[in-house]
Short mmCIF file of C-alpha atoms and ligand atoms in Angstrom, two decimals:
data_model
loop_
_atom_site.label_atom_id
_atom_site.label_comp_id
_atom_site.label_asym_id
_atom_site.label_seq_id
_atom_site.Cartn_x
_atom_site.Cartn_y
_atom_site.Cartn_z
CA MET A 1 -43.81 92.12 -46.08
CA ALA A 2 -44.87 88.60 -46.02
CA ASP A 3 -41.77 88.40 -49.28
CA VAL A 4 -39.74 89.71 -46.76
CA VAL A 5 -40.54 87.73 -44.02
CA LEU A 6 -40.39 84.93 -46.24
CA PHE A 7 -37.33 85.34 -48.86
CA ALA A 8 -34.91 87.98 -45.91
CA ALA A 9 -35.95 86.04 -42.66
CA PHE A 10 -36.82 82.20 -43.38
CA PRO A 11 -33.51 81.81 -44.54
CA TYR A 12 -31.27 82.93 -42.35
CA ILE A 13 -33.37 81.54 -39.45
CA ALA A 14 -33.02 77.87 -41.24
CA ILE A 15 -29.52 77.83 -41.03
CA VAL A 16 -28.52 79.93 -37.72
CA LEU A 17 -30.83 76.76 -36.51
CA ALA A 18 -29.34 73.68 -38.73
CA VAL A 19 -25.67 75.17 -37.76
CA VAL A 20 -26.58 75.07 -34.27
CA VAL A 21 -28.35 72.03 -33.75
CA THR A 22 -25.98 69.75 -35.98
CA PHE A 23 -23.09 71.35 -33.05
CA TYR A 24 -25.60 70.88 -30.42
CA ARG A 25 -25.55 67.16 -31.55
CA TYR A 26 -21.77 66.28 -32.61
CA TYR A 27 -21.49 67.14 -29.19
CA THR A 28 -23.87 65.47 -27.35
CA ASP A 29 -25.72 62.97 -29.31
CA ARG A 30 -22.65 61.76 -31.11
CA PHE A 31 -23.64 58.48 -31.75
CA SER A 32 -27.43 59.25 -33.60
CA TYR A 33 -25.56 60.33 -36.73
CA SER A 34 -26.41 57.63 -38.80
CA SER A 35 -29.16 56.31 -40.96
CA TYR A 36 -31.08 54.11 -38.89
CA SER A 37 -30.70 50.90 -41.47
CA SER A 38 -34.06 49.33 -42.29
CA GLN A 39 -31.39 47.38 -44.73
CA PHE A 40 -32.20 43.88 -43.19
CA LEU A 41 -35.61 43.91 -42.53
CA GLU A 42 -35.81 44.31 -46.68
CA SER A 43 -33.56 44.65 -49.70
CA ARG A 44 -34.81 44.59 -53.18
CA THR A 45 -37.29 47.82 -52.72
CA LEU A 46 -34.84 50.08 -50.69
CA PHE A 47 -32.40 49.26 -53.77
CA TRP A 48 -34.69 49.90 -56.62
CA GLY A 49 -35.93 52.79 -54.27
CA SER A 50 -32.64 54.60 -53.00
CA VAL A 51 -29.38 53.45 -55.82
CA PRO A 52 -32.38 55.72 -58.13
CA TRP A 53 -33.23 59.01 -55.59
CA HIS A 54 -29.24 59.39 -54.10
CA PHE A 55 -27.61 59.49 -58.09
CA GLY A 56 -30.84 61.52 -59.35
CA ILE A 57 -31.23 63.32 -57.26
CA LEU A 58 -27.56 64.18 -56.54
CA ILE A 59 -27.25 65.19 -59.78
CA ILE A 60 -29.53 67.51 -59.78
CA LEU A 61 -28.96 69.42 -57.14
CA LEU A 62 -25.45 69.09 -58.64
CA ALA A 63 -26.96 71.38 -61.62
CA HIS A 64 -28.67 74.28 -59.15
CA LEU A 65 -25.27 74.49 -57.63
CA LEU A 66 -23.79 74.53 -60.65
CA ALA A 67 -25.22 77.37 -62.42
CA LEU A 68 -25.26 79.18 -58.49
CA LEU A 69 -22.18 79.29 -58.74
CA VAL A 70 -20.62 79.42 -61.79
CA PRO A 71 -23.65 81.39 -63.80
CA GLY A 72 -21.23 82.19 -66.43
CA VAL A 73 -20.37 79.26 -67.06
CA TRP A 74 -23.68 78.03 -66.70
CA GLN A 75 -25.52 80.53 -69.57
CA ASP A 76 -22.33 79.84 -71.87
CA LEU A 77 -23.74 76.19 -71.25
CA ILE A 78 -27.70 76.36 -72.43
CA ALA A 79 -26.59 79.00 -74.90
CA ALA A 80 -27.17 76.77 -77.40
CA PRO A 81 -30.56 75.77 -77.90
CA THR A 82 -29.90 71.78 -78.53
CA ARG A 83 -27.65 71.61 -75.19
CA LEU A 84 -30.71 73.10 -73.45
CA TYR A 85 -33.00 70.75 -74.82
CA ILE A 86 -31.18 67.93 -73.61
CA LEU A 87 -30.06 69.48 -70.52
CA GLU A 88 -34.08 70.36 -69.68
CA VAL A 89 -34.90 66.59 -71.12
CA ILE A 90 -32.05 64.94 -68.47
CA GLY A 91 -33.55 67.45 -66.02
CA LEU A 92 -36.99 66.48 -66.33
CA ALA A 93 -36.33 62.24 -67.02
CA LEU A 94 -34.09 62.34 -63.38
CA SER A 95 -37.07 64.21 -61.28
CA LEU A 96 -39.33 61.91 -62.41
CA ALA A 97 -36.94 58.52 -61.69
CA ALA A 98 -35.57 60.77 -58.02
CA LEU A 99 -39.09 60.82 -57.44
CA LEU A 100 -41.10 57.65 -58.43
CA SER A 101 -38.49 55.64 -56.29
CA LEU A 102 -39.03 58.08 -53.47
CA LEU A 103 -42.37 56.68 -53.33
CA LEU A 104 -41.34 53.58 -53.79
CA LEU A 105 -39.35 54.40 -50.62
CA PHE A 106 -42.84 55.79 -49.24
CA GLY A 107 -44.45 52.97 -49.88
CA ARG A 108 -42.12 50.20 -48.48
CA ARG A 109 -42.36 51.98 -45.79
CA PHE A 110 -46.08 52.41 -45.32
CA TYR A 111 -47.22 48.79 -46.09
CA THR A 112 -44.32 47.23 -44.47
CA HIS A 113 -45.87 46.43 -40.83
CA ARG A 114 -41.91 45.43 -39.61
CA ILE A 115 -41.14 48.94 -41.21
CA SER A 116 -42.89 51.35 -40.82
CA VAL A 117 -42.89 50.49 -36.69
CA VAL A 118 -38.86 51.47 -37.20
CA THR A 119 -39.90 55.27 -38.88
CA SER A 120 -40.02 57.93 -37.12
CA GLY A 121 -42.22 60.20 -36.51
CA MET A 122 -39.51 62.69 -38.15
CA ASP A 123 -39.11 60.04 -41.17
CA TRP A 124 -42.13 59.81 -41.99
CA LEU A 125 -42.00 64.33 -42.31
CA LEU A 126 -38.73 64.56 -44.06
CA LEU A 127 -40.79 61.61 -46.02
CA VAL A 128 -43.29 63.57 -47.17
CA VAL A 129 -41.48 67.34 -47.28
CA LEU A 130 -39.41 66.02 -49.49
CA ILE A 131 -41.85 64.42 -52.12
CA ALA A 132 -43.54 67.51 -52.37
CA GLN A 133 -40.11 69.20 -52.65
CA VAL A 134 -39.23 66.68 -55.67
CA ALA A 135 -43.04 66.75 -57.33
CA LEU A 136 -42.90 71.37 -57.11
CA GLY A 137 -39.55 71.14 -59.05
CA PHE A 138 -40.59 68.60 -61.56
CA TRP A 139 -44.18 70.78 -62.12
CA VAL A 140 -41.78 73.49 -62.29
CA ALA A 141 -39.91 72.23 -64.76
CA LEU A 142 -42.38 71.45 -66.34
CA TYR A 143 -44.54 74.19 -67.07
CA TYR A 144 -42.92 77.54 -65.93
CA ARG A 145 -40.76 76.71 -68.99
CA TRP A 146 -36.49 77.02 -69.46
CA GLY A 147 -36.14 76.64 -66.11
CA SER A 148 -32.11 76.66 -66.40
CA ASP A 149 -32.58 80.42 -67.94
CA TRP A 150 -34.54 81.97 -65.85
CA TYR A 151 -32.99 80.48 -63.24
CA LEU A 152 -29.69 82.67 -63.76
CA HIS A 153 -31.61 86.04 -63.37
CA THR A 154 -34.38 85.68 -60.30
CA ALA A 155 -32.82 82.34 -58.34
CA VAL A 156 -28.55 83.62 -58.72
CA PRO A 157 -29.35 87.44 -58.05
CA TRP A 158 -31.57 86.66 -54.63
CA LEU A 159 -29.59 83.71 -53.14
CA GLN A 160 -26.27 86.02 -53.71
CA SER A 161 -27.46 88.57 -52.02
CA LEU A 162 -28.38 86.70 -48.72
CA ALA A 163 -24.81 84.36 -49.43
CA ARG A 164 -23.65 89.00 -48.98
CA LEU A 165 -25.97 89.02 -45.84
CA ASP A 166 -28.20 91.76 -48.28
CA PRO A 167 -31.00 90.19 -48.70
CA GLU A 168 -32.91 91.00 -51.78
CA ALA A 169 -36.63 89.20 -51.75
CA GLU A 170 -37.61 91.40 -54.34
CA PHE A 171 -35.44 89.34 -56.99
CA VAL A 172 -38.41 86.48 -56.43
CA SER A 173 -41.23 88.40 -54.65
CA SER A 174 -43.47 88.71 -58.25
CA LEU A 175 -43.03 84.71 -59.53
CA PRO A 176 -45.62 82.26 -59.38
CA TRP A 177 -46.29 81.13 -55.80
CA LEU A 178 -45.51 77.18 -56.97
CA VAL A 179 -42.40 78.45 -57.83
CA LYS A 180 -42.30 80.31 -54.81
CA LEU A 181 -42.80 77.72 -52.26
CA HIS A 182 -39.85 74.82 -54.09
CA MET A 183 -37.85 77.63 -53.33
CA LEU A 184 -38.87 78.25 -49.75
CA GLY A 185 -38.88 73.85 -49.73
CA GLY A 186 -35.21 73.48 -49.87
CA PHE A 187 -35.05 75.96 -47.03
CA LEU A 188 -37.12 74.43 -44.87
CA LEU A 189 -35.35 71.26 -46.00
CA ILE A 190 -32.59 72.92 -43.99
CA ALA A 191 -33.73 73.77 -41.02
CA LEU A 192 -35.10 69.67 -41.21
CA PHE A 193 -31.63 68.22 -41.45
CA PRO A 194 -30.04 68.10 -38.26
CA PHE A 195 -33.18 66.96 -36.82
CA THR A 196 -33.93 64.50 -39.50
CA ARG A 197 -31.64 61.65 -41.07
CA LEU A 198 -30.75 63.48 -43.67
CA VAL A 199 -28.08 64.49 -41.25
CA HIS A 200 -26.81 60.63 -42.08
CA MET A 201 -25.01 62.87 -44.79
CA ILE A 202 -22.55 64.70 -43.49
CA THR A 203 -20.79 61.00 -41.91
CA VAL A 204 -21.46 59.17 -45.78
CA PRO A 205 -18.99 60.54 -47.62
CA ILE A 206 -16.65 61.03 -44.71
CA THR A 207 -16.23 58.14 -42.55
CA TYR A 208 -17.65 55.98 -44.28
CA LEU A 209 -15.00 56.24 -46.79
CA TRP A 210 -12.31 54.45 -44.25
CA ARG A 211 -13.75 52.26 -41.77
CA PRO A 212 -14.21 49.01 -42.48
CA TYR A 213 -17.45 47.16 -44.29
CA GLN A 214 -20.09 45.92 -41.52
CA VAL A 215 -22.29 42.68 -42.04
CA VAL A 216 -25.05 42.78 -40.61
CA VAL A 217 -26.40 38.81 -40.20
CA TRP A 218 -29.42 37.95 -38.86
CA TYR A 219 -28.82 36.30 -35.11
CA ARG A 220 -31.35 33.00 -35.24
CA ASP A 221 -32.44 30.13 -33.44
CA GLN A 222 -31.92 27.60 -35.81
CA ARG A 223 -33.64 25.00 -33.96
CA HIS A 224 -36.67 27.78 -34.28
CA ALA A 225 -36.02 28.18 -37.55
C1 LIG B 1 -33.90 77.60 -52.72
C2 LIG B 1 -33.42 76.18 -53.15
C3 LIG B 1 -34.37 75.91 -54.50
C4 LIG B 1 -33.48 76.35 -55.35
C5 LIG B 1 -33.80 77.87 -55.43
C6 LIG B 1 -34.79 76.56 -56.33
C7 LIG B 1 -35.04 76.03 -57.81
C8 LIG B 1 -35.60 75.17 -58.79
C9 LIG B 1 -36.04 76.11 -60.25
C10 LIG B 1 -35.71 77.39 -60.82
C11 LIG B 1 -35.77 74.61 -60.96
C12 LIG B 1 -36.59 74.66 -62.47
C13 LIG B 1 -35.38 74.80 -63.16
C14 LIG B 1 -36.23 73.60 -64.46
O1 LIG B 1 -37.24 74.43 -64.70
O2 LIG B 1 -35.18 73.24 -65.77
C15 LIG B 1 -35.57 72.97 -59.98
C16 LIG B 1 -35.63 72.62 -60.77
C17 LIG B 1 -36.03 70.92 -59.97
N1 LIG B 1 -35.50 71.43 -58.37
FE1 LIG B 1 -35.19 73.04 -57.41
N2 LIG B 1 -34.80 74.79 -56.08
C18 LIG B 1 -33.77 74.58 -55.05
C19 LIG B 1 -33.68 73.42 -54.62
C20 LIG B 1 -34.21 72.15 -54.47
C21 LIG B 1 -34.58 71.04 -53.64
C22 LIG B 1 -33.26 71.18 -52.16
C23 LIG B 1 -34.34 69.72 -53.72
C24 LIG B 1 -34.44 68.29 -53.99
C25 LIG B 1 -34.10 68.03 -52.18
C26 LIG B 1 -34.91 70.88 -55.64
C27 LIG B 1 -35.44 69.63 -56.63
C28 LIG B 1 -35.80 70.03 -57.91
C29 LIG B 1 -36.33 69.14 -58.69
C30 LIG B 1 -36.46 67.35 -58.28
C31 LIG B 1 -35.83 69.60 -59.76
C32 LIG B 1 -36.90 69.22 -61.36
C33 LIG B 1 -36.04 69.36 -61.93
C34 LIG B 1 -35.72 69.16 -63.15
O3 LIG B 1 -36.68 68.78 -64.03
O4 LIG B 1 -35.10 70.37 -64.25
N3 LIG B 1 -34.67 71.85 -55.92
N4 LIG B 1 -35.53 74.05 -58.44
#
């Protein structure tokens, strides 16, 4: 019963919530669609946190998506053991880089007073959920080996059943609970999407492409500097 609620109902609740609230925010509070920048408060740690985080996680999520959308291609890719080993090692290295840089971003907000005062409750919640999700993914990849293969026979048919509106939780119900927690974490992040700064994702690749760049400068009275 719990599996039906978690793996057949919760994913739809998360998606509906994300879509409805995202549209609601777009039509009622469009200018809040951005990531509240803290770059001018501190930029060095931000660079070392933000760049490896975005590169690492985007490549990993792209691999999740590729295996889901073209499972045949993914199966061919991992059919040769050497390619499978290389992919697993790259995945582990990228997830470790993503995890460490995320911890750096968390520490930066936690220890730098002027940044912690501009950090909302939702920012903290999102950071904690992301750290847990990436740490779980790393743990799953390390301790339940060859996930790039068993993903194709568990997560992929489960996600496809959700897309067909004919949810089949049985594909994942016998997996270890740490793996199940990681899968639920994906949908928890979808549910949190419109309430957090994650919403900047749907503005960054679109409007940032053609809008003029902006320069943030300090306005400080030089006599008191
Ligand atoms: C329903 C959604 C998701 C499913 C079914 C899923 C499933 C999996 C599986 C089976 C693995 C193990 C892969 C392997 O052993 O190589 C994995 C790894 C991982 N996942 Fe997910 N995941 C989901 C969502 C997410 C999300 C939203 C994130 C990040 C925000 C994420 C981050 C990671 C990371 C960092 C790894 C480790 C990658 C590696 O070392 O190969 N996952 N995921």
